[in-house]
mmCIF file with all atom_site columns, C-alpha atoms in Angstrom:
data_model
loop_
_atom_site.group_PDB
_atom_site.id
_atom_site.type_symbol
_atom_site.label_atom_id
_atom_site.label_alt_id
_atom_site.label_comp_id
_atom_site.label_asym_id
_atom_site.label_entity_id
_atom_site.label_seq_id
_atom_site.pdbx_PDB_ins_code
_atom_site.Cartn_x
_atom_site.Cartn_y
_atom_site.Cartn_z
_atom_site.occupancy
_atom_site.B_iso_or_equiv
_atom_site.pdbx_formal_charge
_atom_site.auth_seq_id
_atom_site.auth_comp_id
_atom_site.auth_asym_id
_atom_site.auth_atom_id
_atom_site.pdbx_PDB_model_num
ATOM 1  C CA . MET E 1 1  ? -87.791  119.202 -48.710 1.00 54.00 ? 25 MET E CA 1
ATOM 2  C CA . ALA E 1 2  ? -84.688  117.117 -48.313 1.00 65.00 ? 26 ALA E CA 1
ATOM 3  C CA . GLY E 1 3  ? -85.175  114.649 -51.155 1.00 76.00 ? 27 GLY E CA 1
ATOM 4  C CA . LYS E 1 4  ? -82.613  114.228 -53.912 1.00 85.00 ? 28 LYS E CA 1
ATOM 5  C CA . THR E 1 5  ? -82.631  112.214 -57.088 1.00 85.00 ? 29 THR E CA 1
ATOM 6  C CA . LEU E 1 6  ? -81.094  108.759 -56.985 1.00 86.00 ? 30 LEU E CA 1
ATOM 7  C CA . ALA E 1 7  ? -78.347  110.033 -59.297 1.00 86.00 ? 31 ALA E CA 1
ATOM 8  C CA . ALA E 1 8  ? -77.465  112.777 -56.785 1.00 89.00 ? 32 ALA E CA 1
ATOM 9  C CA . TRP E 1 9  ? -77.335  110.238 -53.943 1.00 87.00 ? 33 TRP E CA 1
ATOM 10 C CA . ALA E 1 10 ? -75.078  107.968 -56.023 1.00 86.00 ? 34 ALA E CA 1
ATOM 11 C CA . ALA E 1 11 ? -72.790  110.853 -56.983 1.00 89.00 ? 35 ALA E CA 1
ATOM 12 C CA . ALA E 1 12 ? -72.344  111.596 -53.283 1.00 90.00 ? 36 ALA E CA 1
ATOM 13 C CA . GLY E 1 13 ? -71.612  107.908 -52.579 1.00 90.00 ? 37 GLY E CA 1
ATOM 14 C CA . GLU E 1 14 ? -74.748  107.571 -50.449 1.00 88.00 ? 38 GLU E CA 1
ATOM 15 C CA . LYS E 1 15 ? -78.074  105.753 -50.530 1.00 90.00 ? 39 LYS E CA 1
ATOM 16 C CA . PRO E 1 16 ? -81.473  107.069 -49.435 1.00 92.00 ? 40 PRO E CA 1
ATOM 17 C CA . GLU E 1 17 ? -83.383  105.183 -46.757 1.00 94.00 ? 41 GLU E CA 1
ATOM 18 C CA . VAL E 1 18 ? -86.545  105.418 -48.869 1.00 94.00 ? 42 VAL E CA 1
ATOM 19 C CA . LEU E 1 19 ? -86.963  105.646 -52.630 1.00 92.00 ? 43 LEU E CA 1
ATOM 20 C CA . TYR E 1 20 ? -90.253  107.462 -53.148 1.00 92.00 ? 44 TYR E CA 1
ATOM 21 C CA . TRP E 1 21 ? -91.973  106.504 -56.411 1.00 91.00 ? 45 TRP E CA 1
ATOM 22 C CA . VAL E 1 22 ? -94.176  109.531 -56.998 1.00 88.00 ? 46 VAL E CA 1
ATOM 23 C CA . GLY E 1 23 ? -95.761  108.281 -60.220 1.00 85.00 ? 47 GLY E CA 1
ATOM 24 C CA . CYS E 1 24 ? -97.507  110.336 -62.858 1.00 88.00 ? 48 CYS E CA 1
ATOM 25 C CA . ALA E 1 25 ? -100.710 111.117 -60.965 1.00 88.00 ? 49 ALA E CA 1
ATOM 26 C CA . ALA E 1 26 ? -98.925  113.783 -58.918 1.00 87.00 ? 50 ALA E CA 1
ATOM 27 C CA . SER E 1 27 ? -97.876  115.453 -62.156 1.00 84.00 ? 51 SER E CA 1
ATOM 28 C CA . PHE E 1 28 ? -101.424 115.953 -63.381 1.00 88.00 ? 52 PHE E CA 1
ATOM 29 C CA . ASP E 1 29 ? -103.903 115.739 -60.500 1.00 92.00 ? 53 ASP E CA 1
ATOM 30 C CA . ASP E 1 30 ? -104.158 118.528 -57.894 1.00 93.00 ? 54 ASP E CA 1
ATOM 31 C CA . ARG E 1 31 ? -105.317 116.158 -55.152 1.00 95.00 ? 55 ARG E CA 1
ATOM 32 C CA . ALA E 1 32 ? -102.458 113.739 -55.833 1.00 93.00 ? 56 ALA E CA 1
ATOM 33 C CA . GLN E 1 33 ? -100.012 116.655 -55.707 1.00 94.00 ? 57 GLN E CA 1
ATOM 34 C CA . ARG E 1 34 ? -101.268 117.595 -52.242 1.00 96.00 ? 58 ARG E CA 1
ATOM 35 C CA . VAL E 1 35 ? -100.938 113.976 -51.093 1.00 96.00 ? 59 VAL E CA 1
ATOM 36 C CA . ALA E 1 36 ? -97.378  113.759 -52.447 1.00 94.00 ? 60 ALA E CA 1
ATOM 37 C CA . ARG E 1 37 ? -96.376  117.004 -50.722 1.00 94.00 ? 61 ARG E CA 1
ATOM 38 C CA . ALA E 1 38 ? -97.940  115.876 -47.434 1.00 97.00 ? 62 ALA E CA 1
ATOM 39 C CA . PHE E 1 39 ? -96.097  112.542 -47.609 1.00 96.00 ? 63 PHE E CA 1
ATOM 40 C CA . VAL E 1 40 ? -92.793  114.328 -48.228 1.00 95.00 ? 64 VAL E CA 1
ATOM 41 C CA . LYS E 1 41 ? -93.446  116.594 -45.241 1.00 95.00 ? 65 LYS E CA 1
ATOM 42 C CA . LEU E 1 42 ? -93.976  113.489 -43.100 1.00 96.00 ? 66 LEU E CA 1
ATOM 43 C CA . LEU E 1 43 ? -90.722  111.951 -44.337 1.00 96.00 ? 67 LEU E CA 1
ATOM 44 C CA . ASP E 1 44 ? -88.861  115.193 -43.596 1.00 95.00 ? 68 ASP E CA 1
ATOM 45 C CA . ALA E 1 45 ? -90.443  115.555 -40.143 1.00 96.00 ? 69 ALA E CA 1
ATOM 46 C CA . ALA E 1 46 ? -89.427  111.977 -39.326 1.00 96.00 ? 70 ALA E CA 1
ATOM 47 C CA . GLY E 1 47 ? -85.857  112.677 -40.427 1.00 95.00 ? 71 GLY E CA 1
ATOM 48 C CA . VAL E 1 48 ? -85.981  110.074 -43.197 1.00 95.00 ? 72 VAL E CA 1
ATOM 49 C CA . LYS E 1 49 ? -83.414  110.388 -45.985 1.00 93.00 ? 73 LYS E CA 1
ATOM 50 C CA . TRP E 1 50 ? -85.490  109.965 -49.121 1.00 94.00 ? 74 TRP E CA 1
ATOM 51 C CA . GLY E 1 51 ? -84.953  110.223 -52.837 1.00 92.00 ? 75 GLY E CA 1
ATOM 52 C CA . ILE E 1 52 ? -86.763  109.995 -56.150 1.00 90.00 ? 76 ILE E CA 1
ATOM 53 C CA . LEU E 1 53 ? -85.757  108.578 -59.531 1.00 87.00 ? 77 LEU E CA 1
ATOM 54 C CA . GLY E 1 54 ? -86.073  111.986 -61.156 1.00 84.00 ? 78 GLY E CA 1
ATOM 55 C CA . THR E 1 55 ? -86.026  111.865 -64.950 1.00 82.00 ? 79 THR E CA 1
ATOM 56 C CA . GLU E 1 56 ? -85.724  108.062 -64.826 1.00 82.00 ? 80 GLU E CA 1
ATOM 57 C CA . GLU E 1 57 ? -89.191  107.742 -63.277 1.00 83.00 ? 81 GLU E CA 1
ATOM 58 C CA . THR E 1 58 ? -91.936  106.731 -65.680 1.00 81.00 ? 82 THR E CA 1
ATOM 59 C CA . CYS E 1 59 ? -95.707  106.680 -65.485 1.00 82.00 ? 83 CYS E CA 1
ATOM 60 C CA . THR E 1 60 ? -97.189  103.596 -63.842 1.00 71.00 ? 84 THR E CA 1
#
């Protein structure tokens, strides 16, 4: 999976094409985890540069 945190993108002087807000459901729910992983695989297969907020992401 090619995603990096927004902080890592910024440190490299770059920006992701897509900022993926995973949310808290993928932290707790097995089905949501599978959906999140599948979405990331699609982004990777499409060659999209994506990132997440990392520790700055909060529950929605």
